[in-house]
Coordinates of C-alpha atoms in Angstrom, one line a residue:
M456 CA 14.9 21.0 -47.3
I457 CA 16.0 20.7 -43.2
T458 CA 13.4 20.4 -40.6
L459 CA 15.8 21.2 -37.5
S460 CA 15.4 19.5 -34.6
R461 CA 16.8 20.3 -31.3
S462 CA 18.9 17.6 -31.8
N463 CA 20.6 19.5 -34.8
Y464 CA 20.2 22.4 -32.6
K465 CA 23.1 21.3 -30.1
S466 CA 25.1 20.2 -32.2
L467 CA 24.7 24.0 -34.8
F468 CA 25.6 25.9 -31.4
I469 CA 28.2 23.3 -30.8
G470 CA 29.9 23.3 -33.7
S471 CA 29.4 27.0 -35.1
S472 CA 31.2 27.8 -31.7
F473 CA 34.2 26.1 -33.1
F474 CA 34.1 28.5 -35.5
S475 CA 33.7 31.2 -34.1
C476 CA 36.7 31.5 -32.1
G477 CA 36.1 32.4 -29.0
G478 CA 33.7 35.4 -29.8
G479 CA 29.8 34.7 -31.1
V480 CA 27.0 33.6 -28.4
P481 CA 27.7 30.5 -25.8
Y482 CA 26.8 27.7 -27.3
K483 CA 25.2 27.0 -23.8
N484 CA 23.1 30.5 -23.3
S485 CA 22.2 29.0 -27.4
I486 CA 20.2 26.0 -25.9
E487 CA 19.1 27.2 -23.1
L488 CA 17.0 30.0 -25.0
M489 CA 15.7 28.0 -27.5
N490 CA 14.7 25.6 -24.4
S491 CA 12.6 28.3 -22.0
S492 CA 11.6 30.2 -25.3
N493 CA 9.8 28.1 -27.4
V494 CA 11.2 27.7 -30.4
E495 CA 9.1 25.4 -33.0
N496 CA 11.0 23.6 -35.2
V497 CA 13.1 26.6 -38.4
S498 CA 14.0 24.9 -41.7
L499 CA 16.9 25.0 -43.5
V500 CA 16.7 25.7 -46.7
S501 CA 19.9 26.3 -49.9
L502 CA 19.9 29.1 -51.3
D503 CA 19.1 27.0 -55.0
E504 CA 15.9 25.7 -52.5
L505 CA 14.4 30.0 -53.4
S506 CA 13.1 31.7 -56.0
D507 CA 15.0 33.9 -57.2
D508 CA 12.9 36.6 -56.4
D509 CA 12.9 36.1 -52.7
W510 CA 13.7 38.4 -51.0
L511 CA 16.4 37.8 -47.6
C512 CA 17.9 39.6 -45.1
T513 CA 20.5 39.5 -42.2
V514 CA 19.9 39.8 -38.5
Y515 CA 22.1 40.9 -35.8
A516 CA 23.0 42.1 -32.6
I517 CA 25.9 44.5 -31.8
G518 CA 27.7 45.1 -28.0
A519 CA 29.7 43.3 -25.8
S520 CA 29.2 40.7 -24.4
G521 CA 28.2 40.0 -21.4
R522 CA 26.9 43.9 -21.0
S523 CA 23.0 42.9 -20.9
K524 CA 20.1 40.3 -21.5
K525 CA 19.5 40.3 -24.7
E526 CA 15.7 41.0 -25.9
Y527 CA 16.0 38.9 -28.7
K528 CA 12.0 39.7 -29.5
T529 CA 13.2 42.8 -31.2
F530 CA 14.5 41.2 -34.4
L531 CA 10.9 41.1 -35.0
L532 CA 10.6 44.7 -35.5
A533 CA 13.5 45.0 -36.9
I534 CA 12.7 43.4 -39.8
E535 CA 9.3 44.9 -40.1
C536 CA 10.5 48.5 -40.6
L537 CA 13.0 46.6 -42.9
E538 CA 10.2 45.1 -45.1
Q539 CA 8.5 48.2 -44.3
H540 CA 10.4 50.5 -45.6
L541 CA 11.5 47.9 -48.7
G542 CA 7.7 47.3 -50.0
V543 CA 8.6 43.6 -49.3
R544 CA 8.2 40.1 -47.9
I545 CA 12.0 38.8 -46.2
K546 CA 11.1 35.1 -47.0
G547 CA 14.7 34.3 -45.2
V548 CA 16.6 35.2 -43.0
I549 CA 20.6 35.0 -42.8
P550 CA 22.6 34.4 -39.2
G551 CA 25.1 37.6 -39.9
E552 CA 28.7 35.3 -38.7
I553 CA 28.8 31.4 -38.2
G554 CA 29.3 31.9 -34.2
S555 CA 26.1 33.8 -33.2
E556 CA 22.8 31.9 -35.4
I557 CA 20.8 31.7 -32.6
N558 CA 19.3 35.5 -33.6
A559 CA 18.8 33.9 -37.7
V560 CA 17.3 31.3 -35.7
W561 CA 15.1 32.6 -33.1
T562 CA 14.0 35.2 -36.0
A563 CA 13.4 32.0 -38.4
S564 CA 11.3 30.8 -36.2
K565 CA 8.5 33.6 -34.7
K566 CA 8.4 35.1 -38.2
N567 CA 7.7 31.8 -40.1
I568 CA 10.5 31.8 -42.2
S569 CA 13.2 29.8 -43.8
L570 CA 17.2 29.9 -41.5
V571 CA 19.4 29.9 -45.0
D572 CA 21.9 28.0 -45.0
T573 CA 25.3 30.4 -45.7
D574 CA 26.2 33.7 -43.9
M575 CA 27.2 36.8 -44.2
V576 CA 30.6 37.0 -43.0
G577 CA 31.5 33.1 -44.6
G578 CA 32.2 30.7 -42.3
R579 CA 33.1 32.2 -39.3
A580 CA 32.4 34.9 -36.3
V581 CA 34.0 38.6 -36.5
P582 CA 34.7 41.4 -34.2
E583 CA 33.9 44.2 -36.3
E584 CA 30.8 46.1 -39.0
D585 CA 32.6 45.4 -42.3
M586 CA 34.6 42.5 -41.4
D587 CA 31.4 40.5 -44.4
I588 CA 31.2 39.6 -47.7
Y589 CA 30.0 43.4 -48.4
G590 CA 33.3 44.3 -47.5
I591 CA 34.9 42.6 -49.2
L592 CA 33.3 42.9 -52.7
N593 CA 32.3 47.0 -51.0
I594 CA 28.5 45.9 -51.2
N595 CA 26.6 48.9 -49.9
S596 CA 25.3 47.0 -46.4
T597 CA 22.2 49.4 -46.9
P598 CA 19.1 50.1 -45.9
V599 CA 19.7 49.1 -42.1
I600 CA 17.1 49.2 -39.2
I601 CA 18.7 49.2 -36.3
V602 CA 16.4 49.0 -32.8
N603 CA 17.3 48.7 -28.9
D604 CA 15.5 48.1 -26.5
Q605 CA 13.4 50.4 -25.3
S606 CA 12.1 49.5 -29.0
D607 CA 13.6 52.6 -30.6
V608 CA 14.4 52.4 -33.7
I609 CA 17.5 54.1 -36.0
M610 CA 17.1 53.4 -40.1
V611 CA 20.3 54.2 -42.0
K612 CA 19.3 54.9 -46.1
D613 CA 22.8 54.8 -47.6
S614 CA 26.0 54.8 -45.6
K615 CA 29.5 54.7 -48.5
K616 CA 31.3 53.7 -45.6
G617 CA 30.9 49.9 -42.9
T618 CA 33.5 51.9 -40.5
I619 CA 30.9 54.8 -40.1
L620 CA 28.1 52.4 -39.9
E621 CA 29.8 50.1 -37.5
S622 CA 31.0 53.3 -35.1
V623 CA 27.1 54.5 -34.9
Y624 CA 26.1 50.6 -34.0
R625 CA 28.5 50.5 -31.4
A626 CA 27.6 53.8 -29.8
F627 CA 24.2 53.0 -30.4
A628 CA 24.5 50.0 -28.2
V629 CA 26.3 51.8 -25.4
A630 CA 24.4 53.9 -24.8
S631 CA 21.2 51.5 -24.8
G632 CA 22.9 49.8 -22.2
G633 CA 24.8 46.8 -24.3
Y634 CA 23.4 46.0 -27.5
C635 CA 21.4 46.9 -30.7
Y636 CA 19.7 44.5 -32.8
I637 CA 20.1 45.0 -36.2
A638 CA 18.4 43.7 -39.6
S639 CA 20.0 44.8 -42.4
R640 CA 21.6 43.5 -46.2
P641 CA 18.3 43.3 -47.7
I642 CA 19.1 40.9 -51.3
R643 CA 17.5 39.2 -54.0
N644 CA 18.1 35.2 -54.1
A645 CA 19.1 35.4 -57.8
D646 CA 22.4 38.0 -55.4
A647 CA 22.8 36.0 -52.4
Q648 CA 23.5 33.0 -54.8
L649 CA 26.1 34.9 -56.4
I650 CA 28.4 36.5 -53.4
L651 CA 27.2 33.6 -50.2
P652 CA 29.2 30.9 -49.4
P653 CA 27.2 28.1 -49.2
G654 CA 25.7 25.4 -47.0
T655 CA 27.8 27.1 -43.5
I656 CA 25.9 26.2 -41.6
S657 CA 25.4 23.0 -42.7
R658 CA 29.1 22.5 -41.9
S659 CA 28.6 24.0 -38.9
I660 CA 25.9 20.7 -37.6
L661 CA 28.8 18.0 -38.4
T662 CA 31.3 19.8 -36.9
G663 CA 29.7 19.5 -33.9
D664 CA 27.8 15.8 -34.2
A665 CA 31.7 14.4 -34.6
I666 CA 32.6 16.7 -31.2
L667 CA 29.3 15.3 -29.0
T668 CA 30.3 11.6 -30.6
C669 CA 34.3 12.1 -29.6
K670 CA 35.4 10.6 -26.8
S671 CA 39.8 10.7 -26.3
E672 CA 41.7 14.3 -27.1
S673 CA 43.0 12.2 -29.9
E674 CA 39.3 11.3 -31.1
L675 CA 39.1 15.3 -31.3
I676 CA 41.9 16.0 -32.6
N677 CA 41.6 13.0 -35.5
A678 CA 38.2 14.9 -35.8
L679 CA 38.9 17.9 -36.5
G680 CA 41.8 16.7 -38.8
E681 CA 39.8 15.0 -41.1
K682 CA 36.1 17.1 -40.8
C683 CA 37.9 20.8 -41.4
N684 CA 41.1 20.2 -42.0
S685 CA 42.1 21.4 -38.3
R686 CA 45.0 21.2 -37.1
L687 CA 46.2 21.4 -33.5
L688 CA 48.4 24.9 -32.5
V689 CA 48.3 25.2 -28.4
T690 CA 47.3 21.6 -25.8
G691 CA 48.2 24.0 -22.0
K692 CA 46.8 24.9 -19.1
V693 CA 45.7 29.2 -19.3
G694 CA 47.6 31.0 -17.0
S695 CA 46.1 34.1 -17.0
N696 CA 43.1 35.8 -19.3
A697 CA 43.4 39.4 -18.9
L698 CA 40.2 41.1 -20.1
K699 CA 39.6 45.1 -20.5
D700 CA 35.7 45.2 -21.6
E701 CA 36.2 48.2 -24.3
P702 CA 32.6 50.3 -25.5
G703 CA 31.5 47.2 -27.2
F704 CA 33.9 45.5 -27.4
L705 CA 35.0 42.2 -24.6
S706 CA 39.7 42.7 -26.1
G707 CA 42.3 40.9 -24.3
V708 CA 45.3 39.4 -23.8
T709 CA 45.3 35.2 -22.8
Q710 CA 48.9 33.1 -21.6
I711 CA 48.9 29.7 -22.0
S712 CA 51.5 26.8 -20.2
G713 CA 52.2 24.8 -23.6
S714 CA 51.8 21.0 -21.7
G715 CA 52.8 17.1 -23.4
T716 CA 54.5 17.6 -26.6
F717 CA 54.2 21.8 -25.6
E718 CA 55.4 21.4 -22.7
G719 CA 57.8 24.1 -21.3
K720 CA 56.5 27.1 -23.8
G721 CA 54.5 30.3 -23.5
F722 CA 51.6 31.5 -25.8
T723 CA 50.0 34.1 -25.9
M724 CA 46.3 35.2 -27.5
H725 CA 45.8 38.8 -28.8
N726 CA 41.9 38.4 -28.9
K727 CA 39.2 41.5 -30.1
N728 CA 35.7 39.6 -29.1
E729 CA 37.5 37.1 -31.4
N730 CA 41.0 35.8 -31.1
I731 CA 42.8 37.5 -33.7
I732 CA 46.2 36.3 -33.1
L733 CA 48.4 33.3 -31.3
F734 CA 52.1 33.4 -30.4
C735 CA 54.6 31.6 -28.6
G736 CA 56.8 34.0 -27.3
E737 CA 57.1 35.6 -30.4
K738 CA 56.7 33.0 -32.8
Y739 CA 54.8 33.5 -34.8
L740 CA 51.9 30.4 -35.0
C741 CA 48.0 31.5 -36.3
S742 CA 46.4 34.3 -37.4
V743 CA 42.6 36.2 -38.8
P744 CA 41.6 35.6 -40.8
D745 CA 42.5 31.8 -40.7
S746 CA 39.9 30.4 -37.7
I747 CA 41.3 30.4 -34.1
S748 CA 39.2 28.1 -31.8
I749 CA 40.0 26.3 -28.2
I750 CA 38.0 23.7 -26.5
D751 CA 37.9 22.5 -23.1
S752 CA 40.1 19.5 -22.7
D753 CA 38.0 18.1 -19.7
S754 CA 34.3 18.4 -20.9
L755 CA 36.4 18.1 -25.0
L756 CA 33.5 21.2 -26.6
P757 CA 34.4 24.7 -27.8
I758 CA 34.4 27.1 -25.1
S759 CA 34.5 30.9 -25.4
N760 CA 36.6 34.0 -24.4
S761 CA 34.3 35.1 -21.9
S762 CA 34.0 31.7 -20.6
L763 CA 37.8 30.7 -20.1
Q764 CA 38.9 30.2 -16.4
L765 CA 42.7 30.4 -14.8
G766 CA 44.3 26.8 -14.8
S767 CA 41.8 25.0 -17.1
N768 CA 43.7 22.4 -19.3
V769 CA 42.8 24.0 -23.2
L770 CA 43.5 23.0 -26.5
V771 CA 43.7 25.3 -28.9
F772 CA 43.5 24.6 -33.5
G773 CA 43.8 26.5 -36.3
T774 CA 41.5 26.3 -38.9
P775 CA 41.9 28.0 -43.0
A776 CA 39.7 30.0 -43.9
L777 CA 37.8 30.2 -47.0
P778 CA 39.0 30.8 -49.8
I779 CA 37.6 34.8 -50.1
W780 CA 39.5 35.6 -47.2
K781 CA 42.7 34.5 -48.5
T782 CA 42.6 37.5 -51.5
D783 CA 43.6 40.8 -51.0
K784 CA 41.3 42.4 -50.0
G785 CA 39.8 40.4 -47.1
I786 CA 43.5 39.6 -45.7
E787 CA 43.6 43.3 -45.6
L788 CA 39.4 44.0 -44.1
L789 CA 40.0 40.4 -41.4
G790 CA 44.5 40.1 -41.9
P791 CA 47.1 40.5 -38.6
R792 CA 47.9 44.8 -39.2
R793 CA 44.6 45.8 -39.3
F794 CA 44.6 44.8 -34.9
G795 CA 47.7 47.0 -35.4
F796 CA 50.1 44.1 -35.7
Q797 CA 53.2 44.1 -37.4
E798 CA 52.7 40.6 -38.3
D799 CA 52.2 39.2 -42.3
Y800 CA 49.1 36.7 -42.8
V801 CA 50.4 33.3 -43.1
P802 CA 48.0 30.8 -43.6
L803 CA 47.3 27.6 -42.7

């Protein structure tokens, strides 16, 4: 068990922002919330530190970036309703994905329960409900509690298709003004140890530590290669960032003009909340389920798609996905063809 301090939180949110592939919660927003909401120290525990019969769940928000201000207190109502339905006490909260840990950190602090050192997706952020470990293994994520800012509560007792749940969540979020807050995937720790990847929160903290110590692009490239097996794919300048705010999503295309060793080359990146696929001209370079992450060249810190500015100098990295995403089912759920591209996934 580790008691997270403010310095750990900064490293966590910066490291997870790297793995969130342009989506998730911008790390500045997470740090600001920690500073303003009196979040106390939180215990980060590994799965093997919990008892087999301890009940865990995940919390996350669904909606489009920038649609409204999130009301984090609503997560407490969602968990309380889930506990009442199950007749159990939730002992630990698991982040829904890497890049949105603030939801779980805030909830763990205010409910005085543990933050569990794993995540439901598997080391990255994803845009849709069924793109997680449960989706890969065909495990039902219900019962689910869904709450909006007005404290309207929906409970889904059972659903066989994640795509149907996705439609319900998105519609409720849009109708409610931009976000809904979810407590779902209740699971006994004995079962969680069998399916969830250990240490993905610790990995984010260590990556954030490494990023924060770098003083130059070359140091950063070496550090990310050593810590995460990440590969530099592009250095260049953002020429355009055409974002389209679909109902429930922030989608678009980013054009980057190469610089340095990439001078004279043009790069195109497609995103749907997260970065999906990267081309050099018409040549495929990298795609989901591997992670495509953008670093600002001036600050040497990760940057989200919603914060990209025209003319910004950036570095684009690719990081190999965890093994579970390289399975046939993982590629079916999160490969480029799932998003309408004709390219087959080629692992980094």
